[in-house]
XYZ file of C-alpha atoms in Angstrom:
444
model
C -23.433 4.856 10.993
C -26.260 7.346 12.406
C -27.669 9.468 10.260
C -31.050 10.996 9.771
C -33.404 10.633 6.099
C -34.285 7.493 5.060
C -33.693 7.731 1.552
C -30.150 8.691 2.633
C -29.705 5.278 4.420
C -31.157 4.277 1.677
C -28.140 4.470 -0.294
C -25.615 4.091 1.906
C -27.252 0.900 2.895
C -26.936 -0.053 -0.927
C -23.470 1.455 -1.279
C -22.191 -0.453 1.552
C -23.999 -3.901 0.702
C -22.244 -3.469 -2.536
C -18.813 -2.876 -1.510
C -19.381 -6.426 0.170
C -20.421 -5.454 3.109
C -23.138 -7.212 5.326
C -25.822 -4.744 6.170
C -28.077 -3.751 8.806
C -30.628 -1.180 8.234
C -33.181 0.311 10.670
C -35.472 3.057 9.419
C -39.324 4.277 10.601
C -42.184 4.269 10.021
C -43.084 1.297 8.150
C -45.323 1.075 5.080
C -47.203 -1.828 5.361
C -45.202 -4.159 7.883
C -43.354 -3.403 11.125
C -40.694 -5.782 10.111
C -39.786 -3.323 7.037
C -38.021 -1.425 10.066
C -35.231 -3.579 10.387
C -33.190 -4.790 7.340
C -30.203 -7.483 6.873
C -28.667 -6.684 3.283
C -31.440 -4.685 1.782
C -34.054 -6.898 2.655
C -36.541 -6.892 5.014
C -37.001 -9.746 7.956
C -39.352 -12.040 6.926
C -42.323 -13.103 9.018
C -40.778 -16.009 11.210
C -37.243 -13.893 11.689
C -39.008 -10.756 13.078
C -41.362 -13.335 15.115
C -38.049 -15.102 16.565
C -36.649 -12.053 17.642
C -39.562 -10.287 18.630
C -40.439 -12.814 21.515
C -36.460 -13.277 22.445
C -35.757 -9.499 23.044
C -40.309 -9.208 24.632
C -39.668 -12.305 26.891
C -36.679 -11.333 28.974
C -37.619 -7.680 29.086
C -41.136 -8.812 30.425
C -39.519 -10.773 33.220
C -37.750 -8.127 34.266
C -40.365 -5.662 34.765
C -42.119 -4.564 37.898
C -44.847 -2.630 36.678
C -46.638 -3.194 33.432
C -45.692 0.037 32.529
C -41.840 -0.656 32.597
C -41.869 -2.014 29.293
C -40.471 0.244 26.586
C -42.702 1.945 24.291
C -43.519 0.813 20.776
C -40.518 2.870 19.304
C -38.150 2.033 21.976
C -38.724 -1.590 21.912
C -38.076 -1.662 18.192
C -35.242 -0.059 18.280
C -33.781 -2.305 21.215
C -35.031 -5.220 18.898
C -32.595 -3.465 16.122
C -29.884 -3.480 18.253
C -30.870 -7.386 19.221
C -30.860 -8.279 15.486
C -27.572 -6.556 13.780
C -25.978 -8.078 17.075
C -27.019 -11.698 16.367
C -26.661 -11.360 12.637
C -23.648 -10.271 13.193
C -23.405 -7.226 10.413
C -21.255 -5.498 9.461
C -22.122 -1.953 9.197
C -25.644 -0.881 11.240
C -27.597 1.872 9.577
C -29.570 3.974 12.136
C -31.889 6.172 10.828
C -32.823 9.098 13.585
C -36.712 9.033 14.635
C -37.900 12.205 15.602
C -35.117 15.423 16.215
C -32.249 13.845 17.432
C -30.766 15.004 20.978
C -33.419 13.211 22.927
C -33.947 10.109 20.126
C -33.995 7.073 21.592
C -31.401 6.062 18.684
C -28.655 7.909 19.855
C -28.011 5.975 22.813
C -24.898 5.303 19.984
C -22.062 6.734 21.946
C -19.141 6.361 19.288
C -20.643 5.886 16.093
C -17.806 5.527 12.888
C -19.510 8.442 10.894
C -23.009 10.632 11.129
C -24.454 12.468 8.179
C -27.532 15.075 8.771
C -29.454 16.070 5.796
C -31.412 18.706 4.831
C -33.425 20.151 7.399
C -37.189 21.676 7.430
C -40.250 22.131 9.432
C -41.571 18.963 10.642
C -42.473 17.837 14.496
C -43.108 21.292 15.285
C -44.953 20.678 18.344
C -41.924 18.568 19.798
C -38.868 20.154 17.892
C -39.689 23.769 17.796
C -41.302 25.986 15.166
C -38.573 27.315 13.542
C -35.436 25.280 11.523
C -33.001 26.804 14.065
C -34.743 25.093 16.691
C -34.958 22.227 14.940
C -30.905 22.193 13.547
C -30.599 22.025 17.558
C -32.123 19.028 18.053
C -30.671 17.614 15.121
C -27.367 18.578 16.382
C -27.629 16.324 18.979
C -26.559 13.166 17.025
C -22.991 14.978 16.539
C -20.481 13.552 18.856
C -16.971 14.435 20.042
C -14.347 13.553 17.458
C -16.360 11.775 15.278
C -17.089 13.598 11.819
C -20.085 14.368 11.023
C -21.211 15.429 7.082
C -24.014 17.545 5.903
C -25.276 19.731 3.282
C -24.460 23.086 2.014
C -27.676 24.769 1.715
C -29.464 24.183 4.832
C -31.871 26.726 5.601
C -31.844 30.008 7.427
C -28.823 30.216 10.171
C -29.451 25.980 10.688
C -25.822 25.590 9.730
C -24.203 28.080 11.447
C -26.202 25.949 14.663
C -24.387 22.977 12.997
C -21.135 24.835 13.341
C -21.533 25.863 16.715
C -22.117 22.437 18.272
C -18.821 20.927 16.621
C -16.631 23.601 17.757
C -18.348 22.770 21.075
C -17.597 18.909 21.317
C -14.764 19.674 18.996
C -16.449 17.322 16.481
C -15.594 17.924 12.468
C -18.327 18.853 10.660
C -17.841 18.125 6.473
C -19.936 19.766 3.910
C -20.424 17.745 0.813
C -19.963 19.041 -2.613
C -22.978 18.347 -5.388
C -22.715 15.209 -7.277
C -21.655 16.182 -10.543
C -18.506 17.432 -8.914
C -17.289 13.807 -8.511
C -14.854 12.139 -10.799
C -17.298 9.834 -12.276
C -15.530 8.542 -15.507
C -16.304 5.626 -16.740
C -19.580 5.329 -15.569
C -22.601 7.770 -15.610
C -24.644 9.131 -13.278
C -27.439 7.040 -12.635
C -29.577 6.544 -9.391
C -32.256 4.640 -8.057
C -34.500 7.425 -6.451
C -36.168 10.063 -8.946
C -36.251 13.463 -8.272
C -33.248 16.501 -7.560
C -33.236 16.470 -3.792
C -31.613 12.890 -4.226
C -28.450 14.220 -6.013
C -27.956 15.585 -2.586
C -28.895 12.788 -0.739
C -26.629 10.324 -3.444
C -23.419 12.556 -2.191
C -23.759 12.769 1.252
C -24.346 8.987 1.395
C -20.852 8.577 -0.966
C -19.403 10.644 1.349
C -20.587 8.860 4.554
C -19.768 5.265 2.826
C -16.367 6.531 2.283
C -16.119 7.672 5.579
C -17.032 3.848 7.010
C -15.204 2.322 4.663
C -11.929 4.592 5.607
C -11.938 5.210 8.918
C -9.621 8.059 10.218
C -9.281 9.278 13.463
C -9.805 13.386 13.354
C -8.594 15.898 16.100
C -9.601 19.068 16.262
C -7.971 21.490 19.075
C -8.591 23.601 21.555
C -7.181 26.692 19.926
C -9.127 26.113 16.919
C -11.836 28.953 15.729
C -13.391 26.522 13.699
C -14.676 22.975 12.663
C -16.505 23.144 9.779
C -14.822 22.162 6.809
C -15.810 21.939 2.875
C -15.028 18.239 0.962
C -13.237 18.134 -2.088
C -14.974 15.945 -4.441
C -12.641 15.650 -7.218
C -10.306 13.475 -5.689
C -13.018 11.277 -5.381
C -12.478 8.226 -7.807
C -16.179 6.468 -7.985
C -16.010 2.807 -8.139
C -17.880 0.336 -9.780
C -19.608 -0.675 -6.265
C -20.225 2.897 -5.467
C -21.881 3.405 -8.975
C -23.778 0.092 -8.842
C -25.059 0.943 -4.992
C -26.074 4.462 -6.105
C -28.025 2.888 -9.858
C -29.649 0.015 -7.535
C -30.678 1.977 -4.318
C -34.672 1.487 -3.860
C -36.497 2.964 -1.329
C -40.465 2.201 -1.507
C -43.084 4.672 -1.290
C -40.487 7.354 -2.169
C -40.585 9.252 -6.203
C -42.489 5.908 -6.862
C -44.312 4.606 -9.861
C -47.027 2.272 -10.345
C -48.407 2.036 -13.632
C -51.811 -0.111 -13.938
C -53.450 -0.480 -16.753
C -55.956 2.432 -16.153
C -54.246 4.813 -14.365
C -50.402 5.196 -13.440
C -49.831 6.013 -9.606
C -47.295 8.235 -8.684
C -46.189 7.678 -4.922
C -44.007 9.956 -2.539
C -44.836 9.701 0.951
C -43.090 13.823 1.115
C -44.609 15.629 4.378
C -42.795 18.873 4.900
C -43.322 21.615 3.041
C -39.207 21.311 1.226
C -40.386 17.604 0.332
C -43.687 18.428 -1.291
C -41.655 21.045 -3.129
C -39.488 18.262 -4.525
C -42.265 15.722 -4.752
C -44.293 18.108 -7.011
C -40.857 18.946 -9.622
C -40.550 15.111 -10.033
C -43.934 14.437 -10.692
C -44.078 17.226 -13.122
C -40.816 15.668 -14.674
C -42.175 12.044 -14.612
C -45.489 12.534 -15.458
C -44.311 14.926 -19.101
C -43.423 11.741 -20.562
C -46.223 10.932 -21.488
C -47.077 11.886 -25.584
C -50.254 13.832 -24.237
C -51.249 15.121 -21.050
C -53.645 12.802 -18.485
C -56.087 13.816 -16.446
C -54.195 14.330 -13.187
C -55.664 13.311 -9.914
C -54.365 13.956 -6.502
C -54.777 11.690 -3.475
C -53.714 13.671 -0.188
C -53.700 13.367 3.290
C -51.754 14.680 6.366
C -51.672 13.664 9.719
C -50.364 15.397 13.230
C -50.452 18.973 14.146
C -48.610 19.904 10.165
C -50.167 22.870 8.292
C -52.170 21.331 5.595
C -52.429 24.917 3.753
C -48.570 24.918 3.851
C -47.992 21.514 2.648
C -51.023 21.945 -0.753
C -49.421 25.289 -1.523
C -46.761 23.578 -3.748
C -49.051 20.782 -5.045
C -51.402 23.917 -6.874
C -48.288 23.867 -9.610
C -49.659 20.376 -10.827
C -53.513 21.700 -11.642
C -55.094 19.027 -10.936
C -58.097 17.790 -12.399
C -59.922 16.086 -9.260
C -58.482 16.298 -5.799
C -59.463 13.633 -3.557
C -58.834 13.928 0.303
C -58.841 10.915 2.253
C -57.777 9.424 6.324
C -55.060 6.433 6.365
C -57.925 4.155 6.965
C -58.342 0.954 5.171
C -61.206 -0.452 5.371
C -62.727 -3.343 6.705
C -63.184 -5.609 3.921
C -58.986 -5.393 3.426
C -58.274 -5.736 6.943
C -55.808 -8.477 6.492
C -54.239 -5.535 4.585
C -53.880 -3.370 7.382
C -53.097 -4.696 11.027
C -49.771 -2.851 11.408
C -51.516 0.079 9.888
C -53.431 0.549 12.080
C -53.249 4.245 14.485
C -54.114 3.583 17.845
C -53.466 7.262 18.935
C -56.101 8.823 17.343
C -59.795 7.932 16.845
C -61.144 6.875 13.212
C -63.797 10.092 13.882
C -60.710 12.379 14.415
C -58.830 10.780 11.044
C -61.938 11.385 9.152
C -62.403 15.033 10.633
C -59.228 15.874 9.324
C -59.352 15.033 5.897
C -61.990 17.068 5.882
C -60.195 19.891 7.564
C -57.681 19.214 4.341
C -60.241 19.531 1.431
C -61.403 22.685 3.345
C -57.969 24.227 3.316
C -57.459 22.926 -0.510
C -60.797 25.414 -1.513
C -59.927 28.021 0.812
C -56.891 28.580 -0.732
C -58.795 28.528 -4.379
C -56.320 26.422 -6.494
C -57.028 25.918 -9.711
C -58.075 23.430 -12.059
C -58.538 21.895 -15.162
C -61.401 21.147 -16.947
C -64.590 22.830 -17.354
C -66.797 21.729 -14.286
C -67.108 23.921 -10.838
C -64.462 23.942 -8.573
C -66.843 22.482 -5.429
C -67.272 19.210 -7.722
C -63.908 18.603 -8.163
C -62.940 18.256 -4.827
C -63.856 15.470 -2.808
C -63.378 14.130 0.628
C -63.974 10.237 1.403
C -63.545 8.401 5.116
C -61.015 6.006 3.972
C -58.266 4.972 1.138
C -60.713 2.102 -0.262
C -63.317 4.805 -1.003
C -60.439 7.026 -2.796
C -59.556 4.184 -5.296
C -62.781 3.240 -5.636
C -63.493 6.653 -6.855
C -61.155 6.496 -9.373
C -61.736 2.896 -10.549
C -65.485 4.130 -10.890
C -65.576 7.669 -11.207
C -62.508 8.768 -13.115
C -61.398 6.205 -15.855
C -62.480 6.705 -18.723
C -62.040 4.220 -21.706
C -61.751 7.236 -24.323
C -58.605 8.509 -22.489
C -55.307 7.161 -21.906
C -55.436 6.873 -18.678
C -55.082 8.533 -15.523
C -51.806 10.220 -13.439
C -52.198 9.829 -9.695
C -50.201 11.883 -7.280
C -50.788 10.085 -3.972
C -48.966 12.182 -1.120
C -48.762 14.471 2.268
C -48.091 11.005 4.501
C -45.730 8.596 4.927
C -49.244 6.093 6.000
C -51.609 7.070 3.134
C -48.881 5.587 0.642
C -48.092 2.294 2.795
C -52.016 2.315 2.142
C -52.213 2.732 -0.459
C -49.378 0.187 -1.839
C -51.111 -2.390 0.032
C -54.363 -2.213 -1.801
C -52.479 -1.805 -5.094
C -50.052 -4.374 -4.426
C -51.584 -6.568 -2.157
C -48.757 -8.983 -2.578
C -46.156 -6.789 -1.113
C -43.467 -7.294 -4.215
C -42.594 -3.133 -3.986
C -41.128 -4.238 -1.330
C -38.450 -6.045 -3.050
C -34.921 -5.058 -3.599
C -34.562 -3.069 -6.566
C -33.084 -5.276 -9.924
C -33.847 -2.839 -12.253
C -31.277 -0.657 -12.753
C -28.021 -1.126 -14.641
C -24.467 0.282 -14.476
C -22.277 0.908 -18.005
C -19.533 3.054 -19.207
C -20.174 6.325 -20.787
C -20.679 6.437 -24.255
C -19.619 8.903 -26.661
């Protein structure tokens, strides 16, 4: 299965494992822990698995090499290591998220994969993918391959379907889109699922769609003389089952519509980084955070990384007024270090990481977003070197015993919130598979 989103794999992953299945999931980038990559049934590989493997796919690839630059880069060789893995593990189903685009991946090296899904599509990568979502829906379309269906949403943007459409006519490849999840047959259970927010009701039925798709595996043709290969899915003949209801309640994908409550402050976590997932990032924690009997001071912890427009992506967030915003790099510092070995960015200096949180806290006044409270705009903004500083702010600046508490957006990168999950949970148990949620019959 090859599909692109982790949240997505997420719960087709979880669908699948609970059909029976043995799983295999491989996703990027990592929160904390490179072995987080590369799951067997929902769980990561622990410390002395992704050790094993590591050295048994390093050592043979090393002897083979006859320069020191023929050894495949750090995505590449964990991808190959994937591979290595579901092989020896001997999975059942192997979940490939898509890294960057698609057509030029180094994931889709799958030639006949049973089923691919592409989700919703935005601006992101623009200096590699293009600058526009057509350009983009190109690369994307590269994962589609002949005869194999593919499934996808309704409401991509701008003409990004229509470039969809094109490409499966091309390779004569059938191209499904889903219908929304209430559309299902869902009686007796109710709709319940393990990621917050409305962009995963999407997500939820393109991964029942895909699961059904592995789990029935059909043959499709599409000829020649045909005008066409796009094609709409009924969902009403769709019976949900008790393993696609329980997969869908139980899915958990850290760092993603998160929370964290502490006992001073309650941390809401969404590692969203285009400017359609900060849109949907800001209506759940609107939604999560008006639970709550009175309102909390809200704080905001941002950061982005890469050549993305940091004016485009803190447009959304102004909806939230927040109190203090707080602008931070992905650096941890050096009294957590333990905390932060496969955190660590190579490409970039920690001068240039600083710089640009900097160049975010600029764009955050420039644009003149509002506030609460009664003091100037100037002190409620502040920038600090690394994600130690920005909690320590709030530990020391910002709680206040004569409030409730505090509500903490922490988002704009996928690195601040492995970050900052570290520091908060230093003992990694986010990282769990999710036991919380429950499954039952409606009720009238």
């Amino acid at each position: 299965m090859f599909l692109g989103k982790g949240s997505t794999c997420a719960f087709c992953e979880s669908i699948l494992r609970y059909h029976g299945l043995k799983t295999g999931f491989y996703s990027s980038p990592h929160l904390i822990e490179v072995r987080e990559r590369i799951r067997i049934n929902g769980k990561p590989l622990s410390k002395e698995e992704f050790a094993r493997y590591f050295w048994e796919v390093y050592n043979p690839l090393k002897n083979y090499m006859d320069d020191e630059h023929d050894m495949p880069a750090y995505f590449k060789f964990m991808t190959i290591m994937a591979f290595y893995v579901f092989l020896n593990e001997k999975v059942e189903v192997a979940i490939f998220e898509v890294g960057i685009g698609g057509l030029y991946d180094c994931t889709n090296v799958i030639r006949k994969p049973v089923v691919v899904g592409i989700t919703s599509l935005g601006l992101d990568h623009v200096s590699l993918l293009g600058n526009t979502v057509e350009k983009i829906a190109f690369h994307k379309a590269g994962i589609m391959k002949p005869l194999v269906p593919t499934y996808t949403v309704s409401d991509q943007p701008g003409e990004s379907l229509n470039i969809l459409a094109e490409k499966a006519l091309d390779i004569k490849c059938p191209l499904y889109i889903v219908p929304s999840l209430d559309e299902y047959h869902w009686a007796p259970y109710q709709i319940k699922l393990g990621l917050s927010g409305k962009v995963q009701w999407k997500n939820a039925s393109l991964a029942l769609q895909l699961s059904r798709a592995f789990l029935n595996p059909k043959i499709e043709s599409v000829s020649a003389e045909q005008d066409k290969c796009i094609f709409p899915v009924s969902a009403l003949p769709f019976q949900i089952h008790l393993p696609d209801a329980l997969g869908l309640a139980q899915t958990f994908w850290p760092g993603r519509s998160q929370i964290l409550r502490l006992k001073t402050a309650t941390f809401y976590i969404d590692g969203a980084h285009t400017p359609e997932s900060i849109e949907a990032c800001v209506e759940w924690f609107l939604h999560a955070s008006a639970s709550s009997k009175r309102r909390q001071k809200r704080v905001l912890i941002f950061n982005t990384t890469g050549d993305r427009n940091a004016s485009l992506l803190l447009a959304p967030l102004k909806r939230c007024q927040f109190d203090v915003a707080i602008f931070c790099s992905n650096i941890i510092g050096a009294a957590n270090e333990s905390a932060s070995k496969d955190l660590l960015n190579l490409m970039v200096t920690k001068d240039q990481q600083v710089r640009r949180s900097n160049v975010n806290s600029d764009a955050w006044l420039e644009n003149g977003f509002r506030f609460n409270g009664t003091s100037s705009q100037k002190q409620m903004v502040v920038a600090l070197p690394t994600i130690n500083t920005a909690l320590n702010y709030v530990n020391d600046k910002l709680v206040d015993n004569e409030t409730d508490g505090l509500d903490v957006l922490v988002t704009g990168s996928l690195h601040l919130v492995g970050g900052v999950l570290s520091l908060l949970d230093p003992d990694h148990n986010f990282l769990l598979v999710n036991k919380t949620n429950s499954v039952s019959p409606k009720t009238s």
